Amino acid sequence: MAENTARAAGVPEDKLPEIRHTDRPVPPTLNDKAMLQRLRTVWSSKLGEGIFDKGYQRGSMVGEDYAHFIYGQGIPSVYFMVGGTPAAQVAAARAGRGTIAYNHSPLFRADAEKSIQTGVLATTVALLDLMKM
């Protein structure tokens, strides 16, 4: 799929992606519980309790390479996601009037400006608090 997608995009044969199989599995991405609680408190305080989607349901099990950076290193960390689907679309989907396409779907539509602003603000607030350690 990767090779033919590249071909369809006009990538020359000698520049096609190299596919490698590995026996190295993706480790689980596990948040540090104490840090997560700390950041939830900070985000609630600075961004408002409404910043969390209480009705969020994980759509699937996914592998995330972020874990390779922290796994077995003793580095406390928190992996968080910033939503991007407009609130009206989320409400309609929860009422049974549509679905929400997740990232990597060709149907995914995000409110880019609001998502970027929220992500930058959440990251900045978290880092400023964590730098007090």
PDB file of C-alpha atoms in Angstrom:
ATOM      1  CA  MET A   1       0.000   0.000   0.000  1.00  0.00           C
ATOM      2  CA  ALA A   2       2.795   2.407   0.903  1.00  0.00           C
ATOM      3  CA  GLU A   3       4.675   1.706  -2.322  1.00  0.00           C
ATOM      4  CA  ASN A   4       1.648   2.127  -4.570  1.00  0.00           C
ATOM      5  CA  THR A   5       0.503   5.251  -2.751  1.00  0.00           C
ATOM      6  CA  ALA A   6       3.957   6.692  -3.380  1.00  0.00           C
ATOM      7  CA  ARG A   7       3.764   5.664  -7.043  1.00  0.00           C
ATOM      8  CA  ALA A   8       0.348   7.304  -7.354  1.00  0.00           C
ATOM      9  CA  ALA A   9       1.891  10.472  -5.933  1.00  0.00           C
ATOM     10  CA  GLY A  10       4.600  10.374  -8.608  1.00  0.00           C
ATOM     11  CA  VAL A  11       7.504   9.158  -6.491  1.00  0.00           C
ATOM     12  CA  PRO A  12      10.228   7.663  -8.714  1.00  0.00           C
ATOM     13  CA  GLU A  13      10.869   3.914  -8.381  1.00  0.00           C
ATOM     14  CA  ASP A  14      14.289   4.452  -6.822  1.00  0.00           C
ATOM     15  CA  LYS A  15      12.771   6.676  -4.114  1.00  0.00           C
ATOM     16  CA  LEU A  16       9.880   4.408  -3.058  1.00  0.00           C
ATOM     17  CA  PRO A  17       9.538   3.831   0.698  1.00  0.00           C
ATOM     18  CA  GLU A  18      11.479   0.903   2.078  1.00  0.00           C
ATOM     19  CA  ILE A  19       9.284  -1.425   4.072  1.00  0.00           C
ATOM     20  CA  ARG A  20      11.021  -3.169   6.967  1.00  0.00           C
ATOM     21  CA  HIS A  21       9.492  -5.747   9.260  1.00  0.00           C
ATOM     22  CA  THR A  22      10.685  -5.898  12.826  1.00  0.00           C
ATOM     23  CA  ASP A  23      10.330  -8.216  15.772  1.00  0.00           C
ATOM     24  CA  ARG A  24      10.459  -5.188  18.074  1.00  0.00           C
ATOM     25  CA  PRO A  25       6.887  -4.668  19.247  1.00  0.00           C
ATOM     26  CA  VAL A  26       5.481  -1.287  20.184  1.00  0.00           C
ATOM     27  CA  PRO A  27       5.429  -1.122  23.991  1.00  0.00           C
ATOM     28  CA  PRO A  28       2.323   0.163  25.742  1.00  0.00           C
ATOM     29  CA  THR A  29       2.032   3.897  26.262  1.00  0.00           C
ATOM     30  CA  LEU A  30       1.427   4.249  29.984  1.00  0.00           C
ATOM     31  CA  ASN A  31       0.921   7.610  31.632  1.00  0.00           C
ATOM     32  CA  ASP A  32       2.600   8.303  34.943  1.00  0.00           C
ATOM     33  CA  LYS A  33      -0.356   8.402  37.365  1.00  0.00           C
ATOM     34  CA  ALA A  34       1.003  11.142  39.642  1.00  0.00           C
ATOM     35  CA  MET A  35       1.944  13.364  36.706  1.00  0.00           C
ATOM     36  CA  LEU A  36      -1.405  12.757  35.030  1.00  0.00           C
ATOM     37  CA  GLN A  37      -3.274  13.805  38.177  1.00  0.00           C
ATOM     38  CA  ARG A  38      -1.083  16.878  38.508  1.00  0.00           C
ATOM     39  CA  LEU A  39      -1.691  17.911  34.900  1.00  0.00           C
ATOM     40  CA  ARG A  40      -5.428  17.235  35.077  1.00  0.00           C
ATOM     41  CA  THR A  41      -5.564  19.612  38.047  1.00  0.00           C
ATOM     42  CA  VAL A  42      -3.494  22.244  36.217  1.00  0.00           C
ATOM     43  CA  TRP A  43      -5.521  21.943  33.005  1.00  0.00           C
ATOM     44  CA  SER A  44      -8.815  22.134  34.905  1.00  0.00           C
ATOM     45  CA  SER A  45      -7.604  25.208  36.771  1.00  0.00           C
ATOM     46  CA  LYS A  46      -6.171  27.059  33.773  1.00  0.00           C
ATOM     47  CA  LEU A  47      -8.395  25.857  30.922  1.00  0.00           C
ATOM     48  CA  GLY A  48     -11.616  25.048  32.768  1.00  0.00           C
ATOM     49  CA  GLU A  49     -13.169  21.725  33.737  1.00  0.00           C
ATOM     50  CA  GLY A  50     -14.923  21.632  30.353  1.00  0.00           C
ATOM     51  CA  ILE A  51     -11.565  21.005  28.682  1.00  0.00           C
ATOM     52  CA  PHE A  52     -12.029  17.255  29.225  1.00  0.00           C
ATOM     53  CA  ASP A  53     -14.416  15.224  27.098  1.00  0.00           C
ATOM     54  CA  LYS A  54     -16.175  13.162  29.747  1.00  0.00           C
ATOM     55  CA  GLY A  55     -17.929  11.096  27.084  1.00  0.00           C
ATOM     56  CA  TYR A  56     -14.807  10.142  25.130  1.00  0.00           C
ATOM     57  CA  GLN A  57     -14.650   6.487  24.180  1.00  0.00           C
ATOM     58  CA  ARG A  58     -11.480   5.069  22.694  1.00  0.00           C
ATOM     59  CA  GLY A  59     -12.303   4.021  19.144  1.00  0.00           C
ATOM     60  CA  SER A  60      -9.623   1.362  18.827  1.00  0.00           C
ATOM     61  CA  MET A  61      -6.433  -0.088  20.179  1.00  0.00           C
ATOM     62  CA  VAL A  62      -3.513   1.617  18.500  1.00  0.00           C
ATOM     63  CA  GLY A  63       0.234   1.448  18.678  1.00  0.00           C
ATOM     64  CA  GLU A  64       2.013   4.702  19.364  1.00  0.00           C
ATOM     65  CA  ASP A  65       5.742   5.083  18.855  1.00  0.00           C
ATOM     66  CA  TYR A  66       5.882   7.677  21.633  1.00  0.00           C
ATOM     67  CA  ALA A  67       6.350   4.773  24.049  1.00  0.00           C
ATOM     68  CA  HIS A  68       9.746   3.977  22.516  1.00  0.00           C
ATOM     69  CA  PHE A  69      11.077   7.267  23.887  1.00  0.00           C
ATOM     70  CA  ILE A  70      10.085   6.576  27.496  1.00  0.00           C
ATOM     71  CA  TYR A  71       9.688   2.820  27.896  1.00  0.00           C
ATOM     72  CA  GLY A  72      12.136   1.409  30.410  1.00  0.00           C
ATOM     73  CA  GLN A  73      13.827   4.795  30.867  1.00  0.00           C
ATOM     74  CA  GLY A  74      12.223   5.742  34.179  1.00  0.00           C
ATOM     75  CA  ILE A  75      10.972   8.955  32.615  1.00  0.00           C
ATOM     76  CA  PRO A  76       7.585  10.030  33.977  1.00  0.00           C
ATOM     77  CA  SER A  77       5.417  11.310  31.178  1.00  0.00           C
ATOM     78  CA  VAL A  78       1.860  11.901  30.048  1.00  0.00           C
ATOM     79  CA  TYR A  79       0.623  11.333  26.528  1.00  0.00           C
ATOM     80  CA  PHE A  80      -2.524  13.335  25.836  1.00  0.00           C
ATOM     81  CA  MET A  81      -4.656  14.008  22.824  1.00  0.00           C
ATOM     82  CA  VAL A  82      -6.282  17.226  21.694  1.00  0.00           C
ATOM     83  CA  GLY A  83      -9.698  16.855  20.119  1.00  0.00           C
ATOM     84  CA  GLY A  84     -10.467  18.598  16.898  1.00  0.00           C
ATOM     85  CA  THR A  85     -13.996  17.662  15.938  1.00  0.00           C
ATOM     86  CA  PRO A  86     -16.391  20.606  16.242  1.00  0.00           C
ATOM     87  CA  ALA A  87     -18.658  20.329  19.315  1.00  0.00           C
ATOM     88  CA  ALA A  88     -21.855  20.346  17.217  1.00  0.00           C
ATOM     89  CA  GLN A  89     -20.641  17.326  15.253  1.00  0.00           C
ATOM     90  CA  VAL A  90     -19.752  15.484  18.474  1.00  0.00           C
ATOM     91  CA  ALA A  91     -23.195  16.224  19.926  1.00  0.00           C
ATOM     92  CA  ALA A  92     -24.922  15.041  16.747  1.00  0.00           C
ATOM     93  CA  ALA A  93     -22.934  11.791  16.739  1.00  0.00           C
ATOM     94  CA  ARG A  94     -23.765  11.130  20.382  1.00  0.00           C
ATOM     95  CA  ALA A  95     -27.440  11.705  19.580  1.00  0.00           C
ATOM     96  CA  GLY A  96     -27.225   9.076  16.825  1.00  0.00           C
ATOM     97  CA  ARG A  97     -27.198  11.574  13.958  1.00  0.00           C
ATOM     98  CA  GLY A  98     -23.858  10.826  12.361  1.00  0.00           C
ATOM     99  CA  THR A  99     -20.448   9.538  13.205  1.00  0.00           C
ATOM    100  CA  ILE A 100     -17.085  11.011  14.024  1.00  0.00           C
ATOM    101  CA  ALA A 101     -14.169  10.147  11.798  1.00  0.00           C
ATOM    102  CA  TYR A 102     -10.933   9.768  13.711  1.00  0.00           C
ATOM    103  CA  ASN A 103      -7.521  10.991  12.626  1.00  0.00           C
ATOM    104  CA  HIS A 104      -5.962   9.119   9.704  1.00  0.00           C
ATOM    105  CA  SER A 105      -9.417   8.748   8.153  1.00  0.00           C
ATOM    106  CA  PRO A 106     -10.014  10.573   4.867  1.00  0.00           C
ATOM    107  CA  LEU A 107     -13.306  11.734   6.443  1.00  0.00           C
ATOM    108  CA  PHE A 108     -11.603  13.354   9.445  1.00  0.00           C
ATOM    109  CA  ARG A 109     -12.463  17.034   9.762  1.00  0.00           C
ATOM    110  CA  ALA A 110     -11.028  19.158  12.526  1.00  0.00           C
ATOM    111  CA  ASP A 111     -11.416  22.757  13.526  1.00  0.00           C
ATOM    112  CA  ALA A 112      -7.730  23.355  12.839  1.00  0.00           C
ATOM    113  CA  GLU A 113      -7.398  26.805  14.385  1.00  0.00           C
ATOM    114  CA  LYS A 114      -9.127  25.894  17.639  1.00  0.00           C
ATOM    115  CA  SER A 115      -7.305  22.544  17.851  1.00  0.00           C
ATOM    116  CA  ILE A 116      -3.896  24.133  17.397  1.00  0.00           C
ATOM    117  CA  GLN A 117      -4.637  26.915  19.885  1.00  0.00           C
ATOM    118  CA  THR A 118      -5.888  24.417  22.472  1.00  0.00           C
ATOM    119  CA  GLY A 119      -2.936  22.082  21.958  1.00  0.00           C
ATOM    120  CA  VAL A 120      -0.372  24.860  22.271  1.00  0.00           C
ATOM    121  CA  LEU A 121      -2.100  26.277  25.351  1.00  0.00           C
ATOM    122  CA  ALA A 122      -2.418  22.852  27.033  1.00  0.00           C
ATOM    123  CA  THR A 123       1.226  22.059  26.327  1.00  0.00           C
ATOM    124  CA  THR A 124       2.451  25.471  27.524  1.00  0.00           C
ATOM    125  CA  VAL A 125       0.415  25.329  30.740  1.00  0.00           C
ATOM    126  CA  ALA A 126       1.688  21.796  31.426  1.00  0.00           C
ATOM    127  CA  LEU A 127       5.329  22.682  30.786  1.00  0.00           C
ATOM    128  CA  LEU A 128       5.211  25.835  32.904  1.00  0.00           C
ATOM    129  CA  ASP A 129       3.833  23.823  35.803  1.00  0.00           C
ATOM    130  CA  LEU A 130       6.231  20.917  35.365  1.00  0.00           C
ATOM    131  CA  MET A 131       9.242  23.232  35.212  1.00  0.00           C
ATOM    132  CA  LYS A 132       8.497  24.154  38.841  1.00  0.00           C
ATOM    133  CA  MET A 133       9.513  20.608  39.902  1.00  0.00           C
TER     134      MET A 133
END
